[in-house]
Short mmCIF file of C-alpha atoms in Angstrom, two decimals:
data_model
loop_
_atom_site.label_atom_id
_atom_site.label_comp_id
_atom_site.label_asym_id
_atom_site.label_seq_id
_atom_site.Cartn_x
_atom_site.Cartn_y
_atom_site.Cartn_z
CA UNK A 1 0.00 0.00 0.00
CA UNK A 2 1.04 3.60 -0.58
CA UNK A 3 1.84 5.67 2.53
CA UNK A 4 3.62 8.86 3.50
CA UNK A 5 6.55 8.66 5.89
CA UNK A 6 9.21 10.99 7.28
CA UNK A 7 12.54 9.72 6.01
CA UNK A 8 16.04 10.55 7.21
CA UNK A 9 18.26 10.28 4.14
CA UNK A 10 21.64 11.41 5.48
CA UNK A 11 23.33 11.08 8.86
CA UNK A 12 22.13 13.99 10.96
CA UNK A 13 19.83 15.11 8.15
CA UNK A 14 16.27 16.44 8.45
CA UNK A 15 13.02 14.53 8.33
CA UNK A 16 11.73 14.58 4.73
CA UNK A 17 8.23 13.38 3.95
CA UNK A 18 8.23 10.87 1.11
CA UNK A 19 5.72 8.60 -0.61
CA UNK A 20 6.64 5.00 0.22
CA UNK A 21 5.23 1.54 -0.26
CA UNK A 22 4.41 -0.60 2.78
CA UNK A 23 3.81 -4.34 2.71
CA UNK A 24 0.75 -5.84 4.34
CA UNK A 25 1.06 -7.56 7.74
CA UNK A 26 2.83 -10.90 7.93
CA UNK A 27 2.53 -13.47 10.72
CA UNK A 28 2.24 -11.74 14.10
CA UNK A 29 2.19 -8.28 12.51
CA UNK A 30 -0.40 -5.53 12.84
CA UNK A 31 -1.12 -2.77 10.33
CA UNK A 32 -1.95 0.45 12.20
CA UNK A 33 -3.27 3.69 10.79
CA UNK A 34 -1.31 6.25 12.78
CA UNK A 35 -3.39 9.01 14.38
CA UNK A 36 -0.64 10.55 16.53
CA UNK A 37 3.06 10.02 17.16
CA UNK A 38 5.26 11.47 19.86
CA UNK A 39 8.76 12.72 19.11
CA UNK A 40 11.23 11.31 21.61
CA UNK A 41 14.83 12.34 22.25
CA UNK A 42 15.83 8.85 21.11
CA UNK A 43 14.49 9.57 17.62
CA UNK A 44 16.47 12.79 17.44
CA UNK A 45 19.65 11.18 18.78
CA UNK A 46 19.39 8.16 16.50
CA UNK A 47 19.16 10.22 13.33
CA UNK A 48 22.52 11.81 14.19
CA UNK A 49 24.35 8.50 13.84
CA UNK A 50 22.12 5.93 12.16
CA UNK A 51 24.22 4.16 9.50
CA UNK A 52 21.48 2.39 7.50
CA UNK A 53 19.72 4.96 5.34
CA UNK A 54 17.17 5.98 4.26
CA UNK A 55 15.42 5.30 7.56
CA UNK A 56 11.99 5.93 9.07
CA UNK A 57 12.02 6.54 12.83
CA UNK A 58 9.19 7.04 15.32
CA UNK A 59 8.47 4.84 18.32
CA UNK A 60 5.59 6.50 20.15
CA UNK A 61 2.75 5.78 17.77
CA UNK A 62 -0.97 5.55 18.47
CA UNK A 63 -3.77 4.78 16.06
CA UNK A 64 -6.32 2.29 14.81
CA UNK A 65 -5.73 -1.29 13.70
CA UNK A 66 -6.53 -1.71 10.01
CA UNK A 67 -5.52 -5.34 9.47
CA UNK A 68 -3.68 -8.17 11.22
CA UNK A 69 -1.48 -10.99 10.05
CA UNK A 70 -1.74 -14.69 10.69
CA UNK A 71 -1.79 -15.76 14.32
CA UNK A 72 -2.65 -12.38 15.84
CA UNK A 73 -5.19 -12.84 18.64
CA UNK A 74 -4.97 -9.93 21.07
CA UNK A 75 -5.95 -7.07 18.74
CA UNK A 76 -8.13 -6.77 15.67
CA UNK A 77 -9.35 -4.29 13.06
CA UNK A 78 -10.99 -1.25 14.65
CA UNK A 79 -9.08 -1.46 17.94
CA UNK A 80 -7.41 1.74 19.10
CA UNK A 81 -3.87 1.00 20.18
CA UNK A 82 -0.73 2.53 21.61
CA UNK A 83 2.58 1.23 20.24
CA UNK A 84 5.56 0.59 22.49
CA UNK A 85 8.77 -1.45 22.30
CA UNK A 86 8.77 -5.10 21.24
CA UNK A 87 10.07 -8.07 23.21
CA UNK A 88 10.34 -11.73 22.25
CA UNK A 89 8.11 -13.13 25.01
CA UNK A 90 10.08 -16.35 25.38
CA UNK A 91 13.53 -15.60 26.84
CA UNK A 92 14.39 -15.83 30.54
CA UNK A 93 13.85 -12.10 31.10
CA UNK A 94 10.48 -12.04 29.37
CA UNK A 95 9.40 -15.15 31.26
CA UNK A 96 9.88 -13.29 34.55
CA UNK A 97 8.09 -10.13 33.40
CA UNK A 98 11.25 -8.13 32.69
CA UNK A 99 10.44 -7.54 29.04
CA UNK A 100 12.42 -4.29 28.91
CA UNK A 101 15.55 -6.41 29.27
CA UNK A 102 14.56 -9.00 26.66
CA UNK A 103 17.64 -11.04 25.82
CA UNK A 104 17.06 -10.62 22.08
CA UNK A 105 14.86 -7.56 21.89
CA UNK A 106 17.02 -4.48 22.30
CA UNK A 107 18.68 -4.70 18.91
CA UNK A 108 17.11 -7.43 16.80
CA UNK A 109 13.51 -6.44 17.53
CA UNK A 110 13.82 -2.67 18.03
CA UNK A 111 16.97 -1.10 16.65
CA UNK A 112 18.21 -2.96 13.59
CA UNK A 113 16.26 -1.07 10.93
CA UNK A 114 14.73 -4.31 9.66
CA UNK A 115 12.61 -7.24 10.76
CA UNK A 116 14.53 -9.90 12.71
CA UNK A 117 15.00 -11.85 9.46
CA UNK A 118 16.71 -8.85 7.82
CA UNK A 119 13.82 -7.86 5.56
CA UNK A 120 12.08 -4.50 5.48
CA UNK A 121 8.43 -3.84 4.73
CA UNK A 122 9.17 -0.35 3.40
CA UNK A 123 10.36 0.61 -0.07
CA UNK A 124 10.52 3.53 -2.46
CA UNK A 125 10.42 3.02 -6.20
CA UNK A 126 11.40 -0.61 -5.58
CA UNK A 127 14.43 0.25 -3.43
CA UNK A 128 14.37 -0.86 0.23
CA UNK A 129 13.86 1.73 2.98
CA UNK A 130 14.88 0.87 6.52
CA UNK A 131 12.35 1.05 9.32
CA UNK A 132 10.80 -1.25 11.94
CA UNK A 133 12.17 1.16 14.58
CA UNK A 134 10.92 -0.23 17.89
CA UNK A 135 8.94 -2.53 15.61
CA UNK A 136 6.80 0.33 14.33
CA UNK A 137 8.50 3.33 12.60
CA UNK A 138 5.46 5.44 13.36
CA UNK A 139 6.56 8.71 11.69
CA UNK A 140 4.23 7.64 8.92
CA UNK A 141 0.57 7.57 8.00
CA UNK A 142 0.58 3.78 8.47
CA UNK A 143 2.94 1.58 10.45
CA UNK A 144 3.56 -2.14 10.61
CA UNK A 145 3.79 -3.12 14.26
CA UNK A 146 3.72 -6.48 16.04
CA UNK A 147 1.11 -7.99 18.29
CA UNK A 148 3.53 -7.85 21.23
CA UNK A 149 3.98 -4.09 21.09
CA UNK A 150 0.33 -3.13 20.59
CA UNK A 151 -1.70 -2.15 23.67
CA UNK A 152 -5.42 -1.40 23.49
CA UNK A 153 -6.34 2.09 24.75
CA UNK A 154 -10.11 2.20 24.38
CA UNK A 155 -11.40 5.70 23.69
CA UNK A 156 -8.35 7.57 25.04
CA UNK A 157 -7.25 10.36 22.70
CA UNK A 158 -4.37 9.15 20.49
CA UNK A 159 -2.58 12.45 21.21
CA UNK A 160 -2.49 11.53 24.91
CA UNK A 161 -1.84 7.84 24.25
CA UNK A 162 1.16 8.23 21.93
CA UNK A 163 3.74 9.35 24.56
CA UNK A 164 2.74 6.48 26.86
CA UNK A 165 4.65 4.03 24.66
CA UNK A 166 8.10 5.30 25.64
CA UNK A 167 8.71 8.69 27.27
CA UNK A 168 5.92 8.64 29.84
CA UNK A 169 6.40 4.93 30.45
CA UNK A 170 10.10 5.48 31.10
CA UNK A 171 9.71 8.40 33.50
CA UNK A 172 6.65 7.25 35.41
CA UNK A 173 7.78 3.63 35.36
CA UNK A 174 11.15 4.46 36.88
CA UNK A 175 9.35 6.06 39.81
CA UNK A 176 6.53 3.55 40.24
CA UNK A 177 8.33 0.32 39.32
CA UNK A 178 11.95 0.93 40.34
CA UNK A 179 12.35 3.69 42.93
CA UNK A 180 8.97 3.10 44.57
CA UNK A 181 9.28 6.11 46.87
CA UNK A 182 7.42 6.31 50.14
CA UNK A 183 4.90 9.13 50.56
CA UNK A 184 6.70 12.15 51.99
CA UNK A 185 10.05 11.23 50.47
CA UNK A 186 11.94 13.48 48.05
CA UNK A 187 12.80 12.93 44.39
CA UNK A 188 15.27 15.08 42.43
CA UNK A 189 14.79 15.03 38.66
CA UNK A 190 17.71 16.08 36.48
CA UNK A 191 16.34 17.12 33.10
CA UNK A 192 12.72 18.27 32.93
CA UNK A 193 11.85 17.01 29.48
CA UNK A 194 8.99 14.61 28.89
CA UNK A 195 10.71 11.74 30.73
CA UNK A 196 11.67 13.87 33.72
CA UNK A 197 8.27 15.53 33.98
CA UNK A 198 6.52 12.18 33.67
CA UNK A 199 8.62 11.03 36.61
CA UNK A 200 7.67 14.21 38.48
CA UNK A 201 3.96 13.64 37.85
CA UNK A 202 4.18 10.06 39.08
CA UNK A 203 6.11 11.11 42.19
CA UNK A 204 3.59 13.83 43.04
CA UNK A 205 0.80 11.31 42.49
CA UNK A 206 2.20 9.07 45.25
CA UNK A 207 2.78 11.94 47.68
CA UNK A 208 6.41 12.87 47.12
CA UNK A 209 8.19 16.21 47.10
CA UNK A 210 9.91 16.86 43.76
CA UNK A 211 12.84 19.07 42.82
CA UNK A 212 13.49 19.56 39.11
CA UNK A 213 16.76 20.82 37.60
CA UNK A 214 16.79 22.07 34.01
CA UNK A 215 18.43 24.94 32.10
CA UNK A 216 15.38 25.68 29.91
CA UNK A 217 12.97 28.27 31.35
CA UNK A 218 9.92 26.69 29.66
CA UNK A 219 10.70 23.32 31.18
CA UNK A 220 11.29 24.77 34.64
CA UNK A 221 7.97 26.59 34.39
CA UNK A 222 6.19 23.37 33.41
CA UNK A 223 7.80 21.53 36.31
CA UNK A 224 6.73 24.25 38.71
CA UNK A 225 3.15 24.07 37.46
CA UNK A 226 3.20 20.34 38.15
CA UNK A 227 4.16 20.98 41.78
CA UNK A 228 7.96 20.76 41.70
CA UNK A 229 10.52 23.10 43.21
CA UNK A 230 12.78 24.18 40.35
CA UNK A 231 16.48 24.96 40.14
CA UNK A 232 18.33 26.68 37.29
CA UNK A 233 21.70 24.89 37.02
CA UNK A 234 23.31 28.03 35.59
CA UNK A 235 22.49 30.09 38.65
CA UNK A 236 23.26 27.80 41.55
CA UNK A 237 25.57 25.29 43.17
CA UNK A 238 23.14 22.53 42.23
CA UNK A 239 23.89 19.92 44.94
CA UNK A 240 23.90 22.57 47.67
CA UNK A 241 20.70 24.16 46.34
CA UNK A 242 18.96 20.79 46.30
CA UNK A 243 20.10 19.93 49.82
CA UNK A 244 18.92 23.32 51.06
CA UNK A 245 15.53 22.87 49.38
CA UNK A 246 15.00 19.36 50.73
CA UNK A 247 16.33 19.51 54.27
CA UNK A 248 19.41 17.39 53.63
CA UNK A 249 19.02 16.02 50.13
CA UNK A 250 16.65 13.79 48.17
CA UNK A 251 16.04 10.15 48.94
CA UNK A 252 15.93 9.41 45.21
CA UNK A 253 17.27 11.01 42.05
CA UNK A 254 16.62 10.40 38.37
CA UNK A 255 18.98 11.49 35.60
CA UNK A 256 17.59 11.88 32.10
CA UNK A 257 20.63 13.59 30.59
CA UNK A 258 23.31 10.90 30.46
CA UNK A 259 25.88 13.64 31.13
CA UNK A 260 28.78 12.88 33.43
CA UNK A 261 28.73 16.27 35.18
CA UNK A 262 25.02 16.03 35.89
CA UNK A 263 25.32 12.49 37.24
CA UNK A 264 28.03 13.74 39.59
CA UNK A 265 25.69 16.49 40.80
CA UNK A 266 23.00 13.93 41.52
CA UNK A 267 25.41 11.78 43.51
CA UNK A 268 26.59 14.78 45.51
CA UNK A 269 23.04 15.88 46.27
CA UNK A 270 21.63 12.55 47.45
CA UNK A 271 21.29 11.89 51.15
CA UNK A 272 22.76 8.80 52.81
CA UNK A 273 21.68 5.52 51.22
CA UNK A 274 19.86 7.30 48.43
CA UNK A 275 19.20 5.81 45.01
CA UNK A 276 20.06 7.24 41.60
CA UNK A 277 18.22 5.91 38.55
CA UNK A 278 19.99 6.43 35.23
CA UNK A 279 17.63 6.65 32.25
CA UNK A 280 19.48 9.10 29.97
CA UNK A 281 21.41 7.89 26.95
CA UNK A 282 25.15 8.35 27.46
CA UNK A 283 28.40 6.57 26.75
CA UNK A 284 30.66 7.14 29.76
CA UNK A 285 30.51 8.94 33.07
CA UNK A 286 33.07 9.82 35.72
CA UNK A 287 32.02 10.20 39.35
CA UNK A 288 33.46 10.01 42.83
CA UNK A 289 33.34 6.33 43.79
CA UNK A 290 34.27 7.18 47.39
CA UNK A 291 31.16 9.34 47.71
CA UNK A 292 29.00 6.51 46.43
CA UNK A 293 30.60 4.10 48.89
CA UNK A 294 30.65 6.27 51.99
CA UNK A 295 27.06 7.44 51.48
CA UNK A 296 25.89 3.91 50.72
CA UNK A 297 24.28 4.99 47.46
CA UNK A 298 22.63 2.70 44.92
CA UNK A 299 22.98 3.35 41.18
CA UNK A 300 20.45 1.66 38.93
CA UNK A 301 20.24 1.66 35.15
CA UNK A 302 16.67 1.59 33.85
CA UNK A 303 15.23 0.81 30.42
CA UNK A 304 11.62 1.73 29.60
CA UNK A 305 10.79 2.20 33.26
CA UNK A 306 11.10 -1.55 33.93
CA UNK A 307 7.62 -1.66 32.42
CA UNK A 308 5.80 -4.41 30.61
CA UNK A 309 3.65 -2.27 28.27
CA UNK A 310 0.60 -4.55 28.22
CA UNK A 311 0.35 -4.22 32.00
CA UNK A 312 1.77 -0.77 32.68
CA UNK A 313 0.15 1.36 29.97
CA UNK A 314 -3.35 0.56 31.30
CA UNK A 315 -2.10 1.68 34.72
CA UNK A 316 -0.93 4.98 33.23
CA UNK A 317 -4.29 5.45 31.53
CA UNK A 318 -6.02 4.91 34.87
CA UNK A 319 -3.78 7.50 36.55
CA UNK A 320 -4.64 10.00 33.81
CA UNK A 321 -8.35 9.32 34.20
CA UNK A 322 -7.96 9.98 37.94
CA UNK A 323 -6.35 13.36 37.20
CA UNK A 324 -2.98 12.24 38.59
CA UNK A 325 -1.08 12.17 35.30
CA UNK A 326 -1.95 15.45 33.51
CA UNK A 327 -0.22 14.64 30.23
CA UNK A 328 -1.92 17.46 28.36
CA UNK A 329 0.25 19.94 30.27
CA UNK A 330 3.44 18.76 28.58
CA UNK A 331 2.13 18.07 25.06
CA UNK A 332 2.37 20.42 22.08
CA UNK A 333 0.61 19.28 18.90
CA UNK A 334 2.13 19.66 15.43
CA UNK A 335 0.72 18.53 12.07
CA UNK A 336 2.72 15.63 10.65
CA UNK A 337 3.76 17.85 7.76
CA UNK A 338 5.64 20.04 10.28
CA UNK A 339 7.71 17.21 11.76
CA UNK A 340 11.05 18.95 11.31
CA UNK A 341 9.74 22.12 12.98
CA UNK A 342 8.50 19.94 15.85
CA UNK A 343 11.91 18.33 16.15
CA UNK A 344 13.65 21.70 16.28
CA UNK A 345 11.18 22.96 18.91
CA UNK A 346 12.02 19.94 21.02
CA UNK A 347 15.77 20.47 20.67
CA UNK A 348 15.38 24.14 21.62
CA UNK A 349 13.40 23.28 24.75
CA UNK A 350 10.36 25.12 23.41
CA UNK A 351 8.16 22.01 23.19
CA UNK A 352 8.46 19.46 25.97
CA UNK A 353 6.63 16.62 24.24
CA UNK A 354 5.86 17.33 20.59
CA UNK A 355 3.10 15.06 19.30
CA UNK A 356 2.46 14.79 15.58
CA UNK A 357 -1.14 14.61 14.45
CA UNK A 358 -2.42 13.04 11.23
CA UNK A 359 -5.45 14.15 9.23
#
C-alpha cells in the first residue's frame, strides 16, 4: 500500500516526507493507521548517527488497527492501540516479566532497521527503505507493528496515548516500578523534558516532594506548574541548592541527561543511602566512587521504566483518568507535515513533548 513517511536520508539530516510503499502484515504483525506520534529524544539522537539509510524513525505511535497478520489474537481491526517497544516473550527475562531487558529484543527487535530476518516492509520506487524502529516506525501515515507491542487504549485520545509508549512509560515507570518512593520522600529530577516531567507527575501522584533541575525556562515553568521546586543549574551550586531545598538532600534522584557532570551532581546531592536511577542515553561517566561508597548509594540503570507495556500502559491510563497524570500539560501538537519544525522545537526546549497529528 502507498503511505507517507518521514525519512532521514543522510546522517544527521532532516526529516523529509516521502511517498513510500508498505507491505501488508505478515505473521504476528499488525497494520496500524497512525493518528498521533510522539517525538522522543531517542528519535532525534538516532538520526545523528544511524548508518542504515534511508530510515523511518518514530516509536511513540498511536492509532487504529486496520488489518492483522496470521496468528494475531490480542488485537483486531478497529481497535485503538498505543505502540511501544517489542520483546520476544520467550527468553528468561520475558518469562519473569522483565520484558524491557529481553535477551534478544534491544537490537534485533527494536533497533536494527529491519525485521529480525533482515527484511524490510518499506520501499521507495522498488528500493528498500529501513524502518521497523521499535517494531513500528510510526513517523508515517501507516505503520507495521507487532502484536507484542500493541496495547489497546479504548477511547483515550491518540494524542495523549502516543507518549505512553516510551517517554511517559520510562519516567513514570522508573518512579513507580523501580524507585517506589514512600509518601513524603523526596525525588530530584535532572532534566525536565517529557521523561523527567513524567517522573515528576508520578512522584507527586504518590505523595512525594519533587525538585526539578533544568536549564530551559519553559521546562522549569512546566515543572513548577506540576508541583515541583525548580532549580536553574546556571544560577546555583546545584547539589547545595537541592540539599537546602530538601532539608538534607533527596532520597531518590533520576537522571535523564546521560551527562557525566550532571550524574556527579545527583550523587553529591543525594542523602545517605539514596538511590540514583539512570535513564538518559550516554556513553561514559566519571564520578566520585568514594562518595558513592561512603554514602551507601545505589545506582540503577533503567530501560523503559522496567515496564511491561501490556500491564503498565493501562495503569498509566487509569492515573490519567484519575487526574494524577496530567499529560496534556506537557504536550504540544504539530501537524505531521511540520515534523522537522516539531523536532527543532524539542531540541530548543520550546516544546516538551511534541506530538504529531495526522489528518
